[in-house]
mmCIF file of C-alpha atoms and ligand atoms in Angstrom:
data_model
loop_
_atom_site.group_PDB
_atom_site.id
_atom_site.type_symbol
_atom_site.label_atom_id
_atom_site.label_comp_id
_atom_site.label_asym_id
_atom_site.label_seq_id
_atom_site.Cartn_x
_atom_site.Cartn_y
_atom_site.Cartn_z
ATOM 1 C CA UNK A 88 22.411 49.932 -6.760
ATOM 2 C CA UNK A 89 24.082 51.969 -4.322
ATOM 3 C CA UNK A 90 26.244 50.183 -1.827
ATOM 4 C CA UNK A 91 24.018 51.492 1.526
ATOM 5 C CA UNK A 92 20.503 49.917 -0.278
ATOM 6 C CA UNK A 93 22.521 46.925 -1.775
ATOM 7 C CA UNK A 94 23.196 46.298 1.740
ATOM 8 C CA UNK A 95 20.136 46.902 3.009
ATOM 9 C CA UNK A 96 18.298 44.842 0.675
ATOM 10 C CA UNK A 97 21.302 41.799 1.679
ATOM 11 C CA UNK A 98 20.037 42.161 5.125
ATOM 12 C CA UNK A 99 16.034 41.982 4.074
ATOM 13 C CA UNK A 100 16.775 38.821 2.103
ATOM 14 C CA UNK A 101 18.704 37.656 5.196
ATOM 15 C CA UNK A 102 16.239 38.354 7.325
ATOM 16 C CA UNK A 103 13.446 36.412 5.347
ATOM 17 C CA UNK A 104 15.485 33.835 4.982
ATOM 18 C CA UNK A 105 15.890 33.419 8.542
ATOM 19 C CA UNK A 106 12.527 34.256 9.231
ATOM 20 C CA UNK A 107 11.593 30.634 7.102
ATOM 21 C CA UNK A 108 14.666 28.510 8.763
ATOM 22 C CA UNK A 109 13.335 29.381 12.425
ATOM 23 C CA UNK A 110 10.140 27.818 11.767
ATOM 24 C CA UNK A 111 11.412 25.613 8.659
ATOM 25 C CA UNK A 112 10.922 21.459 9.556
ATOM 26 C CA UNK A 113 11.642 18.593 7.498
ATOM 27 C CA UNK A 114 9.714 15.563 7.930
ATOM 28 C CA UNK A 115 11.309 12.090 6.717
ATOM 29 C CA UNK A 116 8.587 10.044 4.801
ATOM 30 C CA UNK A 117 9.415 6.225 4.960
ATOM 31 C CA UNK A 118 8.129 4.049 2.002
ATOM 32 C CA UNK A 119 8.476 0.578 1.403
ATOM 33 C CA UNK A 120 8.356 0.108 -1.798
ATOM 34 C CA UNK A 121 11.081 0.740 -4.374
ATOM 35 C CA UNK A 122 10.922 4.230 -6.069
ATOM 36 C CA UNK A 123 9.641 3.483 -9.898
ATOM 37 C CA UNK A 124 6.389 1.846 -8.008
ATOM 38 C CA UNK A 125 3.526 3.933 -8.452
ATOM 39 C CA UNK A 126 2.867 4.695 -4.671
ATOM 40 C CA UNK A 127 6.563 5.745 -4.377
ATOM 41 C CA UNK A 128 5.760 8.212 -7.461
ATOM 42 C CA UNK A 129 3.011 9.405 -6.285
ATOM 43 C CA UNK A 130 4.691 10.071 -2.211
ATOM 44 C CA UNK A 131 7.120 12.000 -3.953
ATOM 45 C CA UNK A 132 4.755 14.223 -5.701
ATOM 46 C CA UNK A 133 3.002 14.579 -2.716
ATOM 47 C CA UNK A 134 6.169 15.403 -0.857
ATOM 48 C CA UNK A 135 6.622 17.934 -2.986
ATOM 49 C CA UNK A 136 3.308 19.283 -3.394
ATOM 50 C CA UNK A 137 3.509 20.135 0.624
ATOM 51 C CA UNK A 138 6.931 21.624 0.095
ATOM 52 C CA UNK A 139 5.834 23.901 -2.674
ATOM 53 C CA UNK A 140 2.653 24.760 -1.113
ATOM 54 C CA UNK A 141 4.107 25.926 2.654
ATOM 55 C CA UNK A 142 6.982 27.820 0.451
ATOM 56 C CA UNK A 143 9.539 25.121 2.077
ATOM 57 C CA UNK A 144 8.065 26.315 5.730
ATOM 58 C CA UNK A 145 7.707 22.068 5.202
ATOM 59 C CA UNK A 146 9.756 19.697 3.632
ATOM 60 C CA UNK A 147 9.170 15.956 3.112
ATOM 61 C CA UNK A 148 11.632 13.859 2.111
ATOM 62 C CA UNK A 149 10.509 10.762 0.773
ATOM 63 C CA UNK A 150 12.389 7.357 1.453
ATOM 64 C CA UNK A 151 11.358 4.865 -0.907
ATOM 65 C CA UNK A 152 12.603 1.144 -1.005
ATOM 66 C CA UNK A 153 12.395 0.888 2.548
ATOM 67 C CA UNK A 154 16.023 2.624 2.989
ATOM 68 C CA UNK A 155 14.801 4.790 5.688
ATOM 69 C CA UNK A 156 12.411 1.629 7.763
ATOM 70 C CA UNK A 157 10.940 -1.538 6.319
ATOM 71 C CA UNK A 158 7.850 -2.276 5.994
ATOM 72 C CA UNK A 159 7.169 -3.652 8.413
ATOM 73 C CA UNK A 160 8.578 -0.772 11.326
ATOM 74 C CA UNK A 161 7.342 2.004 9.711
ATOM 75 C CA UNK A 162 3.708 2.125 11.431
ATOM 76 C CA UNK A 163 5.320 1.740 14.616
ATOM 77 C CA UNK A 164 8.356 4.416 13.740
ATOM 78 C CA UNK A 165 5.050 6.763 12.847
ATOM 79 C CA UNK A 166 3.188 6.309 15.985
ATOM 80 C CA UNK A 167 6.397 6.947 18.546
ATOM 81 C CA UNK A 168 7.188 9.895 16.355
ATOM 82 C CA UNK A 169 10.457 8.348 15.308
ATOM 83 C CA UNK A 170 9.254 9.906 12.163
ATOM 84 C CA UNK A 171 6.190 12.338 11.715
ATOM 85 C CA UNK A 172 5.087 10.602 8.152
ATOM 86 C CA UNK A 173 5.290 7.494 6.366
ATOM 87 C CA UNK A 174 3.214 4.892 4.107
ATOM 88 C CA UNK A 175 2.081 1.791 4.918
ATOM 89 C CA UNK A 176 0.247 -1.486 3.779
ATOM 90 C CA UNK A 177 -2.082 -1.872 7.113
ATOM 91 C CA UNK A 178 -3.079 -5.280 5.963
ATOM 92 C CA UNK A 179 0.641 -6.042 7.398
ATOM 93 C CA UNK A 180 -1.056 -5.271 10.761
ATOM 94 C CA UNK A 181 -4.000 -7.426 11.051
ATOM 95 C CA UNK A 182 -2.793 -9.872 13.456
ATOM 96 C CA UNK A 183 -3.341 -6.862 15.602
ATOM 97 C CA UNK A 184 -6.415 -5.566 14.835
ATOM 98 C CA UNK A 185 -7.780 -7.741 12.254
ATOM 99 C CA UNK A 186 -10.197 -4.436 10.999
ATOM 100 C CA UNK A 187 -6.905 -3.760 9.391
ATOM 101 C CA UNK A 188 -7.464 -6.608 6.969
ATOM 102 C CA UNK A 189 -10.833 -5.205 5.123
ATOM 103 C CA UNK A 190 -9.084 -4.647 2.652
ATOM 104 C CA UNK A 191 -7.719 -8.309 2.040
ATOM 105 C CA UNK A 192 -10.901 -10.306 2.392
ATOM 106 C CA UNK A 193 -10.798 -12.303 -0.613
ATOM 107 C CA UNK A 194 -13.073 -11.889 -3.131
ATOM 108 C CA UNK A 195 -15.025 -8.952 -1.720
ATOM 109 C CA UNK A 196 -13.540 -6.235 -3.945
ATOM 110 C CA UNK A 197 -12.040 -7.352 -6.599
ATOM 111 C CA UNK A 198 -12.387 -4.207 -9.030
ATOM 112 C CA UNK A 199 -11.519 -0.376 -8.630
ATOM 113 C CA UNK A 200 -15.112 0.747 -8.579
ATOM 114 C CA UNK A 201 -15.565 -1.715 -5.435
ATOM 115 C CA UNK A 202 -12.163 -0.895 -4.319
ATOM 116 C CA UNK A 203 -13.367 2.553 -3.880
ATOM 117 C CA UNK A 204 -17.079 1.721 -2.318
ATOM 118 C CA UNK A 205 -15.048 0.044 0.163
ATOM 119 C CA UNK A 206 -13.339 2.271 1.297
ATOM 120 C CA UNK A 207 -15.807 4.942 1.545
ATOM 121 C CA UNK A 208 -17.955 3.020 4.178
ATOM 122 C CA UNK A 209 -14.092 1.597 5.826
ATOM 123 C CA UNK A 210 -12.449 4.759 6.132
ATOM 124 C CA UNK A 211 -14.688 6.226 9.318
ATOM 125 C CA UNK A 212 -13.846 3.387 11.348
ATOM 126 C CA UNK A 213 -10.183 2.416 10.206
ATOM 127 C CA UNK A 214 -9.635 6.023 10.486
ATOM 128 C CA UNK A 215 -11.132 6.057 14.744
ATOM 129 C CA UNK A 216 -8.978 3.075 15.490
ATOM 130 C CA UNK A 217 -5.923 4.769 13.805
ATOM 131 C CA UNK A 218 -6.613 7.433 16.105
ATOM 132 C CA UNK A 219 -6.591 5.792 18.958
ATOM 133 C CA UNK A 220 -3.580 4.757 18.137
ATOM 134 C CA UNK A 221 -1.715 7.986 17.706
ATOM 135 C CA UNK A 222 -2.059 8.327 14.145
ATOM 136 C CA UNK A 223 -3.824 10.393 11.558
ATOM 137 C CA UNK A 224 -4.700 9.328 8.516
ATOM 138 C CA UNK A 225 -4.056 11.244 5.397
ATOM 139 C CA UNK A 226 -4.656 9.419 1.772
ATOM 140 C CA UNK A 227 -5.150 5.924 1.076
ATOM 141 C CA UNK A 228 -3.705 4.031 -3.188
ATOM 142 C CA UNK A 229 -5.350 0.620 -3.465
ATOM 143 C CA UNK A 230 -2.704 -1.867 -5.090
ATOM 144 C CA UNK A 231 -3.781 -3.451 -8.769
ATOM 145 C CA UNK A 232 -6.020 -6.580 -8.736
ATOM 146 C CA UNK A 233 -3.929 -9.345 -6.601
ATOM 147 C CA UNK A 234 -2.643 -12.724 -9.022
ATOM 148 C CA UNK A 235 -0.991 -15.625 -8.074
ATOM 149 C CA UNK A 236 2.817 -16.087 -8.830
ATOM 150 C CA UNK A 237 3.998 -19.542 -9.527
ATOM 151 C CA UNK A 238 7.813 -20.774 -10.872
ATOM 152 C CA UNK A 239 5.785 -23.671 -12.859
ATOM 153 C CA UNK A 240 2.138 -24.540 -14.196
ATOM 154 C CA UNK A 241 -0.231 -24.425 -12.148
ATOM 155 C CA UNK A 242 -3.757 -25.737 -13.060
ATOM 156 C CA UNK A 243 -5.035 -27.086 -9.578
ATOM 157 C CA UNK A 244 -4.508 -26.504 -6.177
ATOM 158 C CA UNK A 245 -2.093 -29.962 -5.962
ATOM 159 C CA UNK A 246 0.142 -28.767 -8.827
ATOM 160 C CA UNK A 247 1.189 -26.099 -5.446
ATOM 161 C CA UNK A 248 1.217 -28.791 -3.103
ATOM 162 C CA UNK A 249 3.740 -27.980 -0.759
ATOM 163 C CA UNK A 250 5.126 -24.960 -2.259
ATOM 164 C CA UNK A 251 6.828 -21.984 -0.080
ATOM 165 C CA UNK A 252 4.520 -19.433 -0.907
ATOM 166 C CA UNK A 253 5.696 -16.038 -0.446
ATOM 167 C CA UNK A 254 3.240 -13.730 1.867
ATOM 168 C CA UNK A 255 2.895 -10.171 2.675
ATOM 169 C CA UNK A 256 0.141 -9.774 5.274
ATOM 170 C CA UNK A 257 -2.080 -12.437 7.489
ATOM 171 C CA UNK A 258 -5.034 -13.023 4.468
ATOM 172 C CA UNK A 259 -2.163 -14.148 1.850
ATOM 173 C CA UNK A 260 -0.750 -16.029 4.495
ATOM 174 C CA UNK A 261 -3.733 -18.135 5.434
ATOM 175 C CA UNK A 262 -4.488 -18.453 2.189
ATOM 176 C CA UNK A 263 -1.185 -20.702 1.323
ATOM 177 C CA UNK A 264 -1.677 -22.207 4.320
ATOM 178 C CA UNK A 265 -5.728 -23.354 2.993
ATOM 179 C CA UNK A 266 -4.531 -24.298 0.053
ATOM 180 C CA UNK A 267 -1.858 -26.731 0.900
ATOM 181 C CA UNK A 268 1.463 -24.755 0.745
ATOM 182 C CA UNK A 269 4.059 -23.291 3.494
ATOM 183 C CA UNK A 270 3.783 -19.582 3.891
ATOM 184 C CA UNK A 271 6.656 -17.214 4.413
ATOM 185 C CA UNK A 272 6.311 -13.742 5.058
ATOM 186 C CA UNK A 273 8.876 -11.228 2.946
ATOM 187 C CA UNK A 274 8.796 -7.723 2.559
ATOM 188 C CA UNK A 275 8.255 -6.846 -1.276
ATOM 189 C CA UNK A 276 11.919 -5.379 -1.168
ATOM 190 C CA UNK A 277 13.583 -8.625 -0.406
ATOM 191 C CA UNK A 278 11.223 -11.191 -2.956
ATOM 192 C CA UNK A 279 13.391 -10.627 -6.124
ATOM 193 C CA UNK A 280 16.523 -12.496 -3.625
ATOM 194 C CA UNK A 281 14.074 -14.940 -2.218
ATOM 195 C CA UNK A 282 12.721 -16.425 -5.521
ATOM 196 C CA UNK A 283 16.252 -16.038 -6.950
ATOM 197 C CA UNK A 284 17.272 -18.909 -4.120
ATOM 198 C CA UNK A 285 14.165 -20.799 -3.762
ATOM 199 C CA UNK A 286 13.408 -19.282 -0.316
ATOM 200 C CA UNK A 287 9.747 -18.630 -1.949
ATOM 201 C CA UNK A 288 8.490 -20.433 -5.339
ATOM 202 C CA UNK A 289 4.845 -18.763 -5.713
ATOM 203 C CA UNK A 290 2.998 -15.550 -4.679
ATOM 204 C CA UNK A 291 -0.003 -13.832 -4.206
ATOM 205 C CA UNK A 292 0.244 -9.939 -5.256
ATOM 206 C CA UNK A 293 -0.331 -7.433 -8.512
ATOM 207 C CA UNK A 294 1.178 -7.325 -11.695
ATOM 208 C CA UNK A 295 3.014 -4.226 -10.228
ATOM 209 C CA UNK A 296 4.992 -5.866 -7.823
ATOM 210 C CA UNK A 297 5.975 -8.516 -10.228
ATOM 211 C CA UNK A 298 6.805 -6.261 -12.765
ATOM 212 C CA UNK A 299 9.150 -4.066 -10.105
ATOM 213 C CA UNK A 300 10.886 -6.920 -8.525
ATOM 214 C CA UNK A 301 11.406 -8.348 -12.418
ATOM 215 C CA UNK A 302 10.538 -11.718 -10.984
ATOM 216 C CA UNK A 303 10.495 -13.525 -14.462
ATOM 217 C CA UNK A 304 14.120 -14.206 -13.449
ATOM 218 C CA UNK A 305 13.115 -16.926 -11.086
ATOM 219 C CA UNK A 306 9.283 -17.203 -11.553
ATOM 220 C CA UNK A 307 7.270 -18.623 -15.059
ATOM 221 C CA UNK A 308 3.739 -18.220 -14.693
ATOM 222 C CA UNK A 309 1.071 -15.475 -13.239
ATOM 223 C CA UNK A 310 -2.652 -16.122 -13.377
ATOM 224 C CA UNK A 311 -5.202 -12.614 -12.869
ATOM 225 C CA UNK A 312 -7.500 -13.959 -10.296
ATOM 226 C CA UNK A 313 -8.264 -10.939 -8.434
ATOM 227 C CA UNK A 314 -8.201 -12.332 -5.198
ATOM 228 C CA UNK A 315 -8.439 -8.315 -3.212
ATOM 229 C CA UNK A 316 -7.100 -5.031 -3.597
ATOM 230 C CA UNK A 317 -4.805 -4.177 -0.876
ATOM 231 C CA UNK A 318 -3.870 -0.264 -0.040
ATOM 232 C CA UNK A 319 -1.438 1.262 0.763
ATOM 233 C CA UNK A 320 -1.841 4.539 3.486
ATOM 234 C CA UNK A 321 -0.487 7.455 3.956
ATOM 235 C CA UNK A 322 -0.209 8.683 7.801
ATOM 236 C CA UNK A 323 0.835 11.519 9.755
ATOM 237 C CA UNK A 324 1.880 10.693 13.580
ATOM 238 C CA UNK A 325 -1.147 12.833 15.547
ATOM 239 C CA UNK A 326 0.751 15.196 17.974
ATOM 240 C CA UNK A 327 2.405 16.405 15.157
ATOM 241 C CA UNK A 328 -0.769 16.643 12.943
ATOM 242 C CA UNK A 329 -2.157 18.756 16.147
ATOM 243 C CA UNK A 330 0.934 20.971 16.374
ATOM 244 C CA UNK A 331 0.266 22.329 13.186
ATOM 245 C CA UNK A 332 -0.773 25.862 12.378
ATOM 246 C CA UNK A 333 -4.415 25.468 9.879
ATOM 247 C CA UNK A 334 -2.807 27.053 6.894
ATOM 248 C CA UNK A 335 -0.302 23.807 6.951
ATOM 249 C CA UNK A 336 -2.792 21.412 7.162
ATOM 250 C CA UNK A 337 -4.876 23.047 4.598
ATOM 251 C CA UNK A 338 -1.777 22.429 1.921
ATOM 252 C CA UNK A 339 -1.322 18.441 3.451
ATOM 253 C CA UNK A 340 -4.927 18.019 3.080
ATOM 254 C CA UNK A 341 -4.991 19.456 -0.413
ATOM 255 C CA UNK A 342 -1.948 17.623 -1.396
ATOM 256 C CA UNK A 343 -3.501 14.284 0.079
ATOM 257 C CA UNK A 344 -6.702 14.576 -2.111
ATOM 258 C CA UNK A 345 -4.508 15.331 -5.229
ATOM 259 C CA UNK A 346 -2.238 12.440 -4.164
ATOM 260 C CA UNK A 347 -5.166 9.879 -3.874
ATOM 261 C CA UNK A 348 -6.866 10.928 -6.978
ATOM 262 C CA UNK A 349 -3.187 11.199 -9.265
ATOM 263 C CA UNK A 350 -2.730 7.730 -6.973
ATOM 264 C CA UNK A 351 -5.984 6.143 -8.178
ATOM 265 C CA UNK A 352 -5.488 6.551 -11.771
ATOM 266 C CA UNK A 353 -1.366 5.314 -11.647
ATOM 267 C CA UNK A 354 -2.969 2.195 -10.232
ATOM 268 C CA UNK A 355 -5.639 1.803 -12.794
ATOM 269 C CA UNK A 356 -3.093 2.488 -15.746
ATOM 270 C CA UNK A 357 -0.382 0.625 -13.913
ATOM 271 C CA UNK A 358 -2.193 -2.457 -14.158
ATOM 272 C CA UNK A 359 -2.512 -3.489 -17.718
ATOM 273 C CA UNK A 360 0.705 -2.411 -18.408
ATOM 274 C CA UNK A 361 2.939 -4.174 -15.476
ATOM 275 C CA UNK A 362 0.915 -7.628 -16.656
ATOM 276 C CA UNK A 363 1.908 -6.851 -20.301
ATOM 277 C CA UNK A 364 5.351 -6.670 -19.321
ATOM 278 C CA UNK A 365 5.982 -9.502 -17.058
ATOM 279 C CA UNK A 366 4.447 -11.533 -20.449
ATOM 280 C CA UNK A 367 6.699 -9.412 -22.753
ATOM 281 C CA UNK A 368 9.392 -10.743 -19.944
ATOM 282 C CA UNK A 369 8.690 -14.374 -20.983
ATOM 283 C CA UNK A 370 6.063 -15.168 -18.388
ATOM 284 C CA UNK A 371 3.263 -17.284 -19.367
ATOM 285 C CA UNK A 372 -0.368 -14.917 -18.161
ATOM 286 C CA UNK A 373 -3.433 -15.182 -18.461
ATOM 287 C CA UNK A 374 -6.982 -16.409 -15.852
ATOM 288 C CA UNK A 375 -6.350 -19.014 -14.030
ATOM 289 C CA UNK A 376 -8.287 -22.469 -14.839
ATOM 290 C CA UNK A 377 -11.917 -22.854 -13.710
ATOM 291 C CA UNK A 378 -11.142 -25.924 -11.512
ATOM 292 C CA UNK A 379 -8.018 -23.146 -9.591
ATOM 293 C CA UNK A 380 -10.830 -20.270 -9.705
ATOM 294 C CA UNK A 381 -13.725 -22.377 -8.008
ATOM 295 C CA UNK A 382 -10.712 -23.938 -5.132
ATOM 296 C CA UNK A 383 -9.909 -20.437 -4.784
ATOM 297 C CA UNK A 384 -13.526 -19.098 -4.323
ATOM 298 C CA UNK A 385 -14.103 -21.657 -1.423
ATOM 299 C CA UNK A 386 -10.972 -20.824 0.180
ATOM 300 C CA UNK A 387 -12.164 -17.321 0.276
ATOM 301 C CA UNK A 388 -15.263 -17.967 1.468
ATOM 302 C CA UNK A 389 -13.564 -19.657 4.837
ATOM 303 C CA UNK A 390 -11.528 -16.477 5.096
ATOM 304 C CA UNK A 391 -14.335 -14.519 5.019
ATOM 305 C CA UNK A 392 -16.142 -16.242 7.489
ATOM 306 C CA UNK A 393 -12.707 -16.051 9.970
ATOM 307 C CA UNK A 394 -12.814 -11.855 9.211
ATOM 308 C CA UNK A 395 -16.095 -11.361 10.200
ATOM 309 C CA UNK A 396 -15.445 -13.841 13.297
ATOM 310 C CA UNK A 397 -11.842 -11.491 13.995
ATOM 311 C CA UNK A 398 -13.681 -8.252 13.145
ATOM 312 C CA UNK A 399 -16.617 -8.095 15.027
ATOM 313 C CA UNK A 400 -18.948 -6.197 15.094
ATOM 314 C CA UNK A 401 -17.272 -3.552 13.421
ATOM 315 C CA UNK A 402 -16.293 -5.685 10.206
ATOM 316 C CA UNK A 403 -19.549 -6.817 9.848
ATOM 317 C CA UNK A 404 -20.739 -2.997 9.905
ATOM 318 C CA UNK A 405 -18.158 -2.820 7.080
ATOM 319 C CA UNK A 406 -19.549 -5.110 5.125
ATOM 320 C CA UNK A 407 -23.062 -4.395 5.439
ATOM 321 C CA UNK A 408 -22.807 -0.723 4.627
ATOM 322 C CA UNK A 409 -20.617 -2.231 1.605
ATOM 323 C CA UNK A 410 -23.534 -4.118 0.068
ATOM 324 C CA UNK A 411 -25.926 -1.947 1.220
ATOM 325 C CA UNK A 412 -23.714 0.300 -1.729
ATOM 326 C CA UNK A 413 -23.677 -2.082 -4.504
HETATM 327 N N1 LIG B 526 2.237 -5.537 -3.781
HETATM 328 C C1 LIG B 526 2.637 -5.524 -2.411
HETATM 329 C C2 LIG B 526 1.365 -5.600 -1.629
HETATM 330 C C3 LIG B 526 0.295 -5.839 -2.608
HETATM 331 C C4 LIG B 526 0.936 -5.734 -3.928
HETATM 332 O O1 LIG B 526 0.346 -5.776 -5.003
HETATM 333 C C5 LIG B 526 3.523 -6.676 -2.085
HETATM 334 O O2 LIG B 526 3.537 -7.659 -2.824
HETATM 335 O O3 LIG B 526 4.174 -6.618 -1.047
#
């Protein structure tokens, strides 16, 4: 190459180059969950997906394990455009709107198939109120079947008398507090130290979380009771959503419905195999007892009354079209 193209071809790739850093953004991602989870692996994918697809025009970088917010900030980091993007459990936000919580009624959904019926008739109106709230939403992962966590036998509800039960949104809260124990809200991050010192003693969540926390180091027994399928969501703060050009939000949007379906199926295949483990861990597994199951049952049905009573009109909407779909 002769040294007057050579340098004219230096200056092209310069000038492409700075031609994608003017307009190049990175967005941080938040997640709170710890990066071998399945909703971490699939953010990152999807992070990637978007940078690959906008040729690096956008980047996401993915922050799993809470390192970036907890949990518990990150909706509110989203919405004041702290951050543009980040993932979320909503049910952590019923105590503000409880239409949040539709996905933690007990008993309601308690398989994927259901999981997903749900959310077909819930995602017009969650998605309106996340709007109004200076958010758009992208992708929604349900969580595995939710189990209950005990550090001893637990056959009955008065075998947990008492115990510090370790919650993660308002429905798992009220129900320790129905069935006789002291609730305690932790972000999933922070259980592994909180059974290690007897802060917590018991749980409600999926063989997942178990399985990523390792809690057979403090805990002994997990029963599959299926109490709801919480998700997880995936949301973009709105005036950033609007300031993009349509050939960006074409890749996010493609990205997102790859993400949910790759997301769907982790959770599926993540479930047999995280409750496998925690019993390969020593943990004793299996249904809980008939006498438990029929306790649990009523407690749920008391919950379900108090949703619909929180809800309104637009839970019971919810609902409806839910059955309506069976
Ligand atoms: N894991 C999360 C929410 C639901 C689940 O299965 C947690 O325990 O925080």
């Amino acid at each position: 190459m002769s040294k007057t193209i050579y340098t004219i071809a230096a200056g092209v790739a310069v000038a492409t180059l700075s031609v994608v850093s003017a307009n190049a953004e990175t967005w941080d991602m938040p997640m709170a969950y710890s990066a071998t989870n399945f909703h971490s692996a699939t953010g990152a994918e999807f992070a990637e997906c978007v940078t690959l697809g906008t040729g690096g025009n956008l980047t996401i970088q993915t922050h799993p394990g809470g390192s970036l917010y907890a949990g518990a900030e990150i909706k509110r980091a989203i919405q004041t455009g702290q951050v543009n993007i980040g993932e979320r459990l909503l049910s952590g936000h019923q105590n503000e709107n409880a239409l949040f919580g539709f996905d933690s009624v007990p008993f309601l959904a308690t398989s994927f198939e259901q999981s997903e019926k749900l959310w077909d008739v819930a995602k017009g109106p969650l998605s309106e109120l996340l709007t109004e709230q200076n958010l758009h939403l992208l992708y929604s992962v349900p969580w595995p079947g939710q189990g209950l966590y005990f550090d001893r036998e637990v056959n009955t509800l008065a075998d947990a008398d008492g115990l510090k039960f370790r919650a993660y949104n308002a429905a798992s809260g009220r129900m320790a507090e129905l069935a006789g124990m002291l609730p305690v809200q932790i972000e999933a991050a922070e259980i592994s130290q909180a059974f290690a010192t007897g802060v917590a003693q018991g749980m409600v969540s999926s063989g997942s979380t178990g399985y990523d926390r390792k809690v057979w180091e403090s805990l002994s027994h997990y029963y599959g009771v299926d109490a709801w399928m919480p998700r997880n969501y995936v949301m973009v703060n709105l005036d950033a959503w609007n300031g993009l050009d349509e050939a960006t939000k074409n890749v996010i949007n493609g990205c997102s419905a790859l993400a949910e379906y790759a997301g769907d199926w982790r959770s599926i295949q993540y479930t047999e195999f995280t409750v496998n483990e925690l019993a390969k861990n020593g943990m004793t597994t299996g249904p809980a007892s008939p006498e438990l199951q029929a306790e649990l049952q009523a407690i749920g049905e008391t919950m379900t009354t108090e949703w619909l009573e929180a809800a309104g009109e637009k839970g019971q909407m919810i609902v409806d079209a839910y059955k309506a779909a069976q």
